[in-house]
mmCIF file of C-alpha atoms in Angstrom:
data_model
loop_
_atom_site.group_PDB
_atom_site.id
_atom_site.type_symbol
_atom_site.label_atom_id
_atom_site.label_comp_id
_atom_site.label_asym_id
_atom_site.label_seq_id
_atom_site.Cartn_x
_atom_site.Cartn_y
_atom_site.Cartn_z
ATOM 1 C CA MET S 18 82.903 -156.700 54.479
ATOM 2 C CA GLN S 19 80.866 -157.362 57.684
ATOM 3 C CA HIS S 20 84.173 -157.532 59.215
ATOM 4 C CA LEU S 21 85.497 -154.485 58.073
ATOM 5 C CA LEU S 22 82.057 -151.914 58.815
ATOM 6 C CA LYS S 23 82.068 -153.884 62.449
ATOM 7 C CA ASN S 24 83.171 -150.734 64.952
ATOM 8 C CA PHE S 25 84.665 -149.233 61.736
ATOM 9 C CA HIS S 26 86.152 -145.383 62.311
ATOM 10 C CA TRP S 27 83.225 -143.452 60.348
ATOM 11 C CA SER S 28 84.545 -140.302 61.229
ATOM 12 C CA LEU S 29 87.943 -140.946 60.507
ATOM 13 C CA PHE S 30 87.300 -142.245 57.258
ATOM 14 C CA TYR S 31 84.916 -139.158 55.985
ATOM 15 C CA THR S 32 87.631 -136.667 56.701
ATOM 16 C CA MET S 33 90.086 -138.564 54.957
ATOM 17 C CA LEU S 34 87.687 -138.172 51.908
ATOM 18 C CA GLY S 35 87.149 -134.425 52.615
ATOM 19 C CA LEU S 36 91.165 -134.184 52.254
ATOM 20 C CA ALA S 37 91.185 -136.081 49.549
ATOM 21 C CA GLY S 38 88.403 -134.280 47.841
ATOM 22 C CA LEU S 39 89.730 -130.723 49.059
ATOM 23 C CA GLY S 40 93.307 -131.682 47.362
ATOM 24 C CA LEU S 41 91.820 -132.968 43.717
ATOM 25 C CA LEU S 42 89.800 -130.072 43.808
ATOM 26 C CA PHE S 43 92.490 -127.741 44.118
ATOM 27 C CA ILE S 44 95.437 -129.983 42.241
ATOM 28 C CA HIS S 45 92.874 -129.417 39.241
ATOM 29 C CA SER S 46 93.055 -125.689 39.818
ATOM 30 C CA ALA S 47 96.841 -125.220 40.235
ATOM 31 C CA SER S 48 97.067 -127.577 37.310
ATOM 32 C CA HIS S 49 94.175 -127.635 34.771
ATOM 33 C CA TYR S 50 95.870 -125.295 32.413
ATOM 34 C CA GLU S 51 99.112 -127.571 32.017
ATOM 35 C CA THR S 52 99.234 -130.977 29.686
ATOM 36 C CA GLY S 53 100.450 -132.888 32.568
ATOM 37 C CA GLN S 54 96.599 -134.134 33.694
ATOM 38 C CA PHE S 55 97.455 -134.069 37.790
ATOM 39 C CA ALA S 56 93.711 -134.328 39.091
ATOM 40 C CA LEU S 57 93.246 -137.138 36.877
ATOM 41 C CA LYS S 58 96.347 -139.021 37.622
ATOM 42 C CA GLN S 59 95.634 -138.100 41.413
ATOM 43 C CA LEU S 60 91.979 -139.407 41.074
ATOM 44 C CA PHE S 61 93.485 -142.854 40.124
ATOM 45 C CA TRP S 62 96.106 -142.096 43.289
ATOM 46 C CA VAL S 63 93.262 -141.565 45.596
ATOM 47 C CA GLY S 64 91.337 -144.894 44.245
ATOM 48 C CA VAL S 65 94.346 -146.961 44.963
ATOM 49 C CA GLY S 66 94.934 -145.244 48.087
ATOM 50 C CA LEU S 67 91.150 -146.186 49.136
ATOM 51 C CA THR S 68 92.162 -149.742 48.674
ATOM 52 C CA PHE S 69 95.036 -149.708 50.411
ATOM 53 C CA PHE S 70 93.241 -147.890 53.383
ATOM 54 C CA ILE S 71 91.182 -150.885 53.528
ATOM 55 C CA GLY S 72 93.211 -153.679 52.872
ATOM 56 C CA ALA S 73 95.357 -152.286 56.189
ATOM 57 C CA ALA S 74 92.437 -151.752 58.275
ATOM 58 C CA LEU S 75 91.122 -155.653 57.321
ATOM 59 C CA LEU S 76 94.702 -157.103 57.187
ATOM 60 C CA GLY S 77 94.858 -155.195 60.872
ATOM 61 C CA TYR S 78 97.903 -153.715 62.453
ATOM 62 C CA ARG S 79 99.304 -156.921 64.427
ATOM 63 C CA THR S 80 99.584 -158.611 60.593
ATOM 64 C CA PHE S 81 101.827 -155.098 60.156
ATOM 65 C CA LEU S 82 103.933 -155.364 62.787
ATOM 66 C CA GLY S 83 104.566 -159.021 62.193
ATOM 67 C CA VAL S 84 106.234 -158.168 58.514
ATOM 68 C CA SER S 85 107.505 -155.059 60.280
ATOM 69 C CA ASN S 86 111.511 -156.033 60.756
ATOM 70 C CA LEU S 87 110.745 -157.283 56.920
ATOM 71 C CA PHE S 88 109.762 -154.167 55.625
ATOM 72 C CA TYR S 89 112.469 -151.923 57.657
ATOM 73 C CA VAL S 90 114.993 -154.006 55.819
ATOM 74 C CA LEU S 91 113.164 -153.667 52.059
ATOM 75 C CA THR S 92 112.694 -149.660 52.488
ATOM 76 C CA ILE S 93 116.874 -149.390 53.416
ATOM 77 C CA GLY S 94 117.590 -151.143 50.730
ATOM 78 C CA PHE S 95 115.489 -148.825 48.437
ATOM 79 C CA LEU S 96 116.897 -145.798 50.099
ATOM 80 C CA ILE S 97 120.445 -147.139 49.379
ATOM 81 C CA TRP S 98 119.074 -148.189 45.853
ATOM 82 C CA VAL S 99 117.730 -144.990 45.330
ATOM 83 C CA LEU S 100 120.899 -143.428 46.025
ATOM 84 C CA MET S 101 122.602 -145.259 43.218
ATOM 85 C CA PHE S 102 120.046 -145.607 40.489
ATOM 86 C CA GLY S 103 117.765 -143.120 41.391
ATOM 87 C CA GLU S 104 115.814 -140.657 38.680
ATOM 88 C CA THR S 105 117.276 -136.976 39.837
ATOM 89 C CA ASN S 106 114.307 -134.099 39.969
ATOM 90 C CA LEU S 107 115.328 -130.316 40.644
ATOM 91 C CA GLY S 108 118.773 -131.603 42.145
ATOM 92 C CA ALA S 109 117.435 -134.496 44.582
ATOM 93 C CA GLN S 110 117.482 -138.204 43.453
ATOM 94 C CA ARG S 111 114.343 -139.296 45.368
ATOM 95 C CA TRP S 112 112.635 -141.227 43.134
ATOM 96 C CA LEU S 113 113.000 -145.046 41.766
ATOM 97 C CA ARG S 114 111.622 -146.330 38.525
ATOM 98 C CA LEU S 115 109.726 -150.335 38.206
ATOM 99 C CA GLY S 116 108.848 -150.331 35.107
ATOM 100 C CA PRO S 117 105.595 -147.771 34.744
ATOM 101 C CA LEU S 118 105.954 -147.468 38.180
ATOM 102 C CA VAL S 119 107.722 -144.273 39.549
ATOM 103 C CA PHE S 120 107.744 -144.030 43.580
ATOM 104 C CA GLN S 121 109.495 -142.081 46.315
ATOM 105 C CA PRO S 122 111.414 -144.921 48.777
ATOM 106 C CA SER S 123 111.333 -142.231 51.285
ATOM 107 C CA GLU S 124 107.932 -142.019 51.820
ATOM 108 C CA PHE S 125 107.014 -145.734 52.809
ATOM 109 C CA ALA S 126 110.413 -145.477 54.930
ATOM 110 C CA LYS S 127 108.576 -143.493 57.223
ATOM 111 C CA LEU S 128 105.875 -146.100 57.643
ATOM 112 C CA ALA S 129 108.374 -148.673 58.078
ATOM 113 C CA THR S 130 110.247 -147.413 60.317
ATOM 114 C CA VAL S 131 107.190 -146.415 62.841
ATOM 115 C CA LEU S 132 106.095 -150.119 62.250
ATOM 116 C CA ALA S 133 109.955 -151.188 63.355
ATOM 117 C CA LEU S 134 109.771 -148.506 66.102
ATOM 118 C CA ALA S 135 106.179 -149.733 67.792
ATOM 119 C CA ASN S 136 107.513 -153.500 67.961
ATOM 120 C CA PHE S 137 110.594 -153.269 69.065
ATOM 121 C CA LEU S 138 109.845 -150.817 71.926
ATOM 122 C CA GLY S 139 106.719 -152.643 72.362
ATOM 123 C CA SER S 140 108.195 -155.274 72.739
ATOM 124 C CA HIS S 141 110.946 -153.961 75.910
ATOM 125 C CA TYR S 142 109.691 -153.026 79.175
ATOM 126 C CA GLN S 143 111.098 -149.415 79.745
ATOM 127 C CA TRP S 144 113.086 -150.668 83.096
ATOM 128 C CA GLU S 145 114.741 -153.745 80.973
ATOM 129 C CA LYS S 146 118.175 -152.020 79.938
ATOM 130 C CA GLU S 147 116.947 -148.608 78.955
ATOM 131 C CA GLY S 148 119.929 -146.988 77.725
ATOM 132 C CA ARG S 149 120.633 -150.013 75.416
ATOM 133 C CA THR S 150 116.748 -150.035 73.896
ATOM 134 C CA VAL S 151 116.884 -146.438 73.455
ATOM 135 C CA LEU S 152 120.169 -146.285 72.046
ATOM 136 C CA LEU S 153 119.211 -148.829 69.467
ATOM 137 C CA ALA S 154 115.790 -147.388 68.756
ATOM 138 C CA LEU S 155 117.505 -144.176 67.733
ATOM 139 C CA GLY S 156 119.923 -146.508 65.551
ATOM 140 C CA MET S 157 116.714 -147.381 63.975
ATOM 141 C CA ALA S 158 115.312 -143.938 63.187
ATOM 142 C CA LEU S 159 118.825 -142.539 62.236
ATOM 143 C CA LEU S 160 119.677 -144.914 59.684
ATOM 144 C CA PRO S 161 116.636 -143.948 57.313
ATOM 145 C CA PHE S 162 117.323 -140.168 58.172
ATOM 146 C CA ILE S 163 120.897 -140.169 57.203
ATOM 147 C CA LEU S 164 120.051 -142.166 53.453
ATOM 148 C CA ILE S 165 116.913 -139.119 53.203
ATOM 149 C CA VAL S 166 119.806 -136.811 53.737
ATOM 150 C CA LYS S 167 121.758 -137.785 51.155
ATOM 151 C CA GLN S 168 119.289 -137.551 48.710
ATOM 152 C CA PRO S 169 119.303 -134.945 49.782
ATOM 153 C CA ASP S 170 116.153 -134.387 51.261
ATOM 154 C CA LEU S 171 116.594 -132.485 54.524
ATOM 155 C CA GLY S 172 112.352 -132.334 55.022
ATOM 156 C CA THR S 173 111.632 -135.673 54.981
ATOM 157 C CA ALA S 174 114.410 -136.839 56.914
ATOM 158 C CA LEU S 175 114.047 -134.107 59.475
ATOM 159 C CA LEU S 176 110.292 -135.855 60.349
ATOM 160 C CA PHE S 177 111.955 -138.978 62.087
ATOM 161 C CA LEU S 178 113.250 -136.751 64.694
ATOM 162 C CA PRO S 179 110.203 -136.023 66.269
ATOM 163 C CA MET S 180 108.366 -139.158 65.642
ATOM 164 C CA ALA S 181 111.330 -141.358 67.519
ATOM 165 C CA VAL S 182 111.221 -138.983 70.641
ATOM 166 C CA MET S 183 107.278 -138.726 70.534
ATOM 167 C CA MET S 184 107.557 -143.196 70.275
ATOM 168 C CA LEU S 185 109.939 -142.944 73.217
ATOM 169 C CA PHE S 186 108.695 -140.345 75.881
ATOM 170 C CA LEU S 187 104.804 -142.828 75.177
ATOM 171 C CA TRP S 188 106.988 -145.589 75.941
ATOM 172 C CA GLY S 189 108.282 -144.569 79.584
ATOM 173 C CA ILE S 190 111.759 -142.736 78.874
ATOM 174 C CA ARG S 191 113.066 -141.214 81.671
ATOM 175 C CA TYR S 192 113.337 -137.414 81.611
ATOM 176 C CA ARG S 193 117.455 -137.431 81.565
ATOM 177 C CA TYR S 194 117.380 -139.670 78.661
ATOM 178 C CA ILE S 195 115.435 -136.322 77.141
ATOM 179 C CA ILE S 196 117.406 -133.874 78.672
ATOM 180 C CA GLY S 197 120.637 -134.903 77.191
ATOM 181 C CA SER S 198 119.894 -135.503 74.148
ATOM 182 C CA LEU S 199 118.457 -131.957 73.926
ATOM 183 C CA VAL S 200 121.496 -130.731 75.248
ATOM 184 C CA MET S 201 123.735 -132.660 72.141
ATOM 185 C CA VAL S 202 121.330 -131.918 69.809
ATOM 186 C CA ALA S 203 121.946 -127.932 70.937
ATOM 187 C CA VAL S 204 125.497 -128.135 71.404
ATOM 188 C CA ALA S 205 126.128 -129.898 68.457
ATOM 189 C CA THR S 206 123.199 -127.519 65.865
ATOM 190 C CA PRO S 207 126.170 -124.604 64.915
ATOM 191 C CA PHE S 208 128.800 -126.908 63.788
ATOM 192 C CA MET S 209 125.774 -129.137 61.192
ATOM 193 C CA TRP S 210 126.111 -125.786 59.646
ATOM 194 C CA GLN S 211 129.217 -126.626 57.609
ATOM 195 C CA PHE S 212 127.493 -129.586 56.939
ATOM 196 C CA LEU S 213 124.316 -127.995 54.648
ATOM 197 C CA LYS S 214 124.722 -128.006 51.207
ATOM 198 C CA GLU S 215 125.041 -124.302 49.986
ATOM 199 C CA TYR S 216 120.661 -124.069 48.398
ATOM 200 C CA GLN S 217 119.902 -125.167 52.155
ATOM 201 C CA LYS S 218 121.973 -122.637 53.966
ATOM 202 C CA LYS S 219 120.492 -120.039 51.848
ATOM 203 C CA ARG S 220 116.392 -120.809 52.346
ATOM 204 C CA ILE S 221 117.659 -120.649 56.328
ATOM 205 C CA LEU S 222 119.439 -117.065 55.732
ATOM 206 C CA VAL S 223 116.013 -116.321 53.240
ATOM 207 C CA PHE S 224 113.636 -117.339 56.169
ATOM 208 C CA LEU S 225 115.299 -114.875 58.377
ATOM 209 C CA ASP S 226 115.408 -112.173 56.138
ATOM 210 C CA PRO S 227 113.715 -112.917 52.799
ATOM 211 C CA GLN S 228 114.480 -109.321 50.903
ATOM 212 C CA LEU S 229 118.153 -111.037 51.187
ATOM 213 C CA ASP S 230 116.914 -112.597 47.740
ATOM 214 C CA PRO S 231 114.434 -111.925 46.715
ATOM 215 C CA LEU S 232 114.739 -112.806 42.836
ATOM 216 C CA GLY S 233 116.573 -115.779 43.975
ATOM 217 C CA ALA S 234 116.095 -117.927 46.730
ATOM 218 C CA GLY S 235 113.907 -115.882 48.488
ATOM 219 C CA TYR S 236 111.103 -115.688 45.356
ATOM 220 C CA THR S 237 109.140 -118.708 46.377
ATOM 221 C CA ALA S 238 109.196 -117.806 50.068
ATOM 222 C CA LEU S 239 107.454 -113.714 49.058
ATOM 223 C CA GLN S 240 105.109 -115.166 46.222
ATOM 224 C CA SER S 241 103.743 -117.678 48.789
ATOM 225 C CA ARG S 242 102.880 -114.830 51.348
ATOM 226 C CA ILE S 243 101.503 -112.222 47.916
ATOM 227 C CA ALA S 244 99.081 -115.683 46.942
ATOM 228 C CA ILE S 245 97.582 -115.895 50.521
ATOM 229 C CA GLY S 246 97.691 -112.747 51.746
ATOM 230 C CA SER S 247 95.728 -111.473 48.535
ATOM 231 C CA GLY S 248 92.943 -114.115 48.830
ATOM 232 C CA GLY S 249 91.437 -111.949 52.162
ATOM 233 C CA LEU S 250 88.840 -113.473 54.344
ATOM 234 C CA PHE S 251 86.853 -115.500 51.167
ATOM 235 C CA GLY S 252 89.036 -115.512 48.236
ATOM 236 C CA LYS S 253 89.192 -114.474 44.672
ATOM 237 C CA GLY S 254 86.946 -117.429 43.852
ATOM 238 C CA TYR S 255 87.896 -121.218 42.649
ATOM 239 C CA LEU S 256 90.250 -120.863 39.342
ATOM 240 C CA GLN S 257 90.238 -117.319 39.712
ATOM 241 C CA GLY S 258 93.485 -117.100 41.698
ATOM 242 C CA THR S 259 96.661 -115.163 40.085
ATOM 243 C CA GLN S 260 99.839 -116.052 41.594
ATOM 244 C CA SER S 261 98.978 -119.502 41.122
ATOM 245 C CA GLN S 262 97.340 -119.722 38.088
ATOM 246 C CA LEU S 263 99.685 -117.470 35.995
ATOM 247 C CA ASP S 264 102.801 -119.521 37.700
ATOM 248 C CA PHE S 265 104.099 -116.781 40.283
ATOM 249 C CA VAL S 266 104.329 -119.583 43.033
ATOM 250 C CA PRO S 267 106.396 -122.392 42.154
ATOM 251 C CA GLU S 268 105.376 -126.107 42.611
ATOM 252 C CA HIS S 269 101.721 -124.968 43.050
ATOM 253 C CA HIS S 270 99.953 -128.058 43.088
ATOM 254 C CA THR S 271 102.613 -129.925 45.261
ATOM 255 C CA ASP S 272 104.895 -128.124 48.013
ATOM 256 C CA PHE S 273 102.787 -124.646 47.632
ATOM 257 C CA ILE S 274 99.321 -126.143 47.033
ATOM 258 C CA LEU S 275 97.993 -124.448 50.409
ATOM 259 C CA CYS S 276 98.527 -121.001 48.898
ATOM 260 C CA VAL S 277 96.446 -122.475 45.863
ATOM 261 C CA ILE S 278 93.627 -122.720 48.861
ATOM 262 C CA GLY S 279 94.740 -119.677 50.709
ATOM 263 C CA GLU S 280 94.636 -117.032 47.392
ATOM 264 C CA GLU S 281 90.963 -118.709 46.220
ATOM 265 C CA TRP S 282 89.209 -119.283 49.141
ATOM 266 C CA GLY S 283 91.226 -117.103 51.366
ATOM 267 C CA PHE S 284 91.326 -117.513 55.211
ATOM 268 C CA ALA S 285 88.168 -119.587 55.152
ATOM 269 C CA GLY S 286 89.591 -122.050 52.826
ATOM 270 C CA VAL S 287 92.613 -122.190 54.788
ATOM 271 C CA LEU S 288 90.645 -122.545 58.336
ATOM 272 C CA LEU S 289 88.630 -125.458 56.386
ATOM 273 C CA LEU S 290 91.709 -127.244 55.754
ATOM 274 C CA LEU S 291 92.644 -126.564 59.833
ATOM 275 C CA VAL S 292 89.819 -127.807 60.648
ATOM 276 C CA LEU S 293 89.904 -131.189 58.747
ATOM 277 C CA TYR S 294 93.408 -131.583 59.755
ATOM 278 C CA GLY S 295 92.361 -130.973 63.340
ATOM 279 C CA MET S 296 89.298 -133.540 63.124
ATOM 280 C CA LEU S 297 91.631 -136.051 61.676
ATOM 281 C CA PHE S 298 94.299 -135.834 64.650
ATOM 282 C CA LYS S 299 91.577 -135.658 67.066
ATOM 283 C CA ALA S 300 90.425 -139.342 66.373
ATOM 284 C CA CYS S 301 94.123 -140.093 65.813
ATOM 285 C CA PHE S 302 94.731 -138.925 69.593
ATOM 286 C CA ARG S 303 91.580 -140.674 70.928
ATOM 287 C CA VAL S 304 92.282 -143.801 69.473
ATOM 288 C CA ILE S 305 95.677 -143.476 71.529
ATOM 289 C CA ASP S 306 93.920 -142.636 74.645
ATOM 290 C CA HIS S 307 91.712 -145.645 74.472
ATOM 291 C CA THR S 308 93.960 -148.603 73.238
ATOM 292 C CA THR S 309 95.469 -150.608 75.568
ATOM 293 C CA ASP S 310 97.695 -152.359 73.572
ATOM 294 C CA MET S 311 101.588 -150.403 74.075
ATOM 295 C CA LYS S 312 102.648 -151.085 70.511
ATOM 296 C CA ALA S 313 99.230 -150.325 69.220
ATOM 297 C CA LYS S 314 99.671 -147.077 71.259
ATOM 298 C CA LEU S 315 103.368 -146.188 69.923
ATOM 299 C CA LEU S 316 101.936 -147.406 65.897
ATOM 300 C CA VAL S 317 99.480 -144.788 66.363
ATOM 301 C CA ALA S 318 101.491 -142.170 68.256
ATOM 302 C CA GLY S 319 104.631 -142.565 65.521
ATOM 303 C CA LEU S 320 102.053 -141.777 62.401
ATOM 304 C CA LEU S 321 100.156 -139.282 64.427
ATOM 305 C CA SER S 322 103.180 -137.535 65.081
ATOM 306 C CA LEU S 323 104.811 -137.945 61.256
ATOM 307 C CA MET S 324 101.634 -136.217 60.017
ATOM 308 C CA PHE S 325 100.824 -133.532 61.721
ATOM 309 C CA THR S 326 104.900 -132.670 61.758
ATOM 310 C CA GLN S 327 104.442 -132.719 58.021
ATOM 311 C CA VAL S 328 101.390 -130.311 57.835
ATOM 312 C CA PHE S 329 102.433 -127.765 60.994
ATOM 313 C CA ILE S 330 106.226 -127.293 58.445
ATOM 314 C CA ASN S 331 104.212 -127.460 55.153
ATOM 315 C CA VAL S 332 101.513 -124.462 56.958
ATOM 316 C CA GLY S 333 104.825 -122.233 58.449
ATOM 317 C CA MET S 334 106.763 -122.283 55.297
ATOM 318 C CA SER S 335 103.489 -121.514 53.271
ATOM 319 C CA PHE S 336 103.013 -118.213 55.512
ATOM 320 C CA GLY S 337 106.917 -118.003 55.836
ATOM 321 C CA LEU S 338 107.285 -118.397 59.145
ATOM 322 C CA MET S 339 109.420 -121.961 58.446
ATOM 323 C CA PRO S 340 112.339 -122.293 56.532
ATOM 324 C CA ILE S 341 111.274 -124.097 53.216
ATOM 325 C CA THR S 342 111.663 -127.686 53.359
ATOM 326 C CA GLY S 343 109.717 -129.637 49.857
ATOM 327 C CA LEU S 344 107.384 -130.631 52.210
ATOM 328 C CA THR S 345 104.297 -131.753 50.706
ATOM 329 C CA LEU S 346 100.705 -131.489 52.850
ATOM 330 C CA PRO S 347 99.484 -135.175 53.470
ATOM 331 C CA LEU S 348 95.912 -135.949 50.989
ATOM 332 C CA ILE S 349 96.028 -132.758 49.581
ATOM 333 C CA SER S 350 99.075 -132.609 47.302
ATOM 334 C CA TYR S 351 99.770 -134.272 44.315
ATOM 335 C CA GLY S 352 101.533 -137.697 45.032
ATOM 336 C CA GLY S 353 101.178 -141.044 44.205
ATOM 337 C CA SER S 354 103.365 -142.279 47.013
ATOM 338 C CA SER S 355 102.651 -139.588 49.603
ATOM 339 C CA PHE S 356 98.693 -140.637 49.229
ATOM 340 C CA MET S 357 99.415 -144.320 49.576
ATOM 341 C CA ALA S 358 101.581 -144.203 52.163
ATOM 342 C CA THR S 359 99.693 -141.893 54.594
ATOM 343 C CA SER S 360 96.269 -144.465 53.126
ATOM 344 C CA ILE S 361 97.974 -147.189 54.817
ATOM 345 C CA ALA S 362 98.675 -145.217 58.154
ATOM 346 C CA LEU S 363 95.583 -144.264 58.407
ATOM 347 C CA GLY S 364 94.050 -147.927 57.848
ATOM 348 C CA LEU S 365 96.386 -149.122 60.243
ATOM 349 C CA ILE S 366 94.794 -146.405 62.883
ATOM 350 C CA VAL S 367 91.383 -148.145 61.637
ATOM 351 C CA SER S 368 92.192 -151.649 62.583
ATOM 352 C CA VAL S 369 93.458 -150.682 65.778
ATOM 353 C CA TYR S 370 90.195 -148.323 66.901
ATOM 354 C CA LYS S 371 88.362 -151.623 65.692
ATOM 355 C CA GLU S 372 90.217 -154.135 67.830
ATOM 356 C CA ARG S 373 91.295 -152.122 71.014
ATOM 357 C CA SER S 374 88.046 -149.740 71.091
ATOM 358 C CA ILE S 375 85.866 -148.906 74.010
ATOM 359 C CA PHE S 376 84.235 -146.529 73.420
#
């Protein structure tokens, strides 16, 4: 225990606890009248997640990098398995059942891909066969991307793209590769429309015009904005929301939990949430800035990119500023797989801080 407490990143830990506590409060508010006992289940996952957090911090990021390729192959296997034998919910086949345990492999695939990329890129110099290294790194990110798109879960799959770009940029990729990749994406974007499923096309069209289908595909987006807008400056009070409590906003304990916070605690509650996330991201960025090990830098940058992008997209879709993707809020939304994966990620960041901090 003394080894764990030495140079421990307390501010990151307290911020994590603050977000988890806020999540428990509003998972309870969003589901207290239901029979699922989601808050009680989430409390269990918070306990499990904190155990994994401490375990990752104690084992250290080097241990995880040492088994990163095995972890990556294992999660790819799970992603293939879920396509064949996974459980389906709301039209998506994303969950695997192992006895009493049900988990979402894509959450752990994100973590495994960051570890594998950090280990791979950190083992190659920028000027050493750069083109081949970049192609292999992109291939490592594209494989889970394709498998997750097939579930279908386009929202989670899209997180792999900014993560890979961030890690390659920090690694030192030359600008010509970045510009070339962006041009290829821009050219390919119009052709990607035909590969989207009907519900995905509808979500994009409804984002551009919410009134296009107000009782169908546009319903959730409209109700989300109504819920947040009705909260005003300080909200209607805890457990006093109407849009969320009366089930006008679907999935309000997972994807749209921000609506519950905005309606019951108003702008002040949303601001508190964003400040906590800002503190968490700042702590992660400072770890990157004060770390000399390139593999550690890449690891923290990849994990930070995943968390930031997920928060950015979820907040944007809750306010109607982005298409609905089905992404949850890390540490806030209900979900055991997400909380465990995020806890391990933060534990790894703490281990980097402990070994390489020069504060």
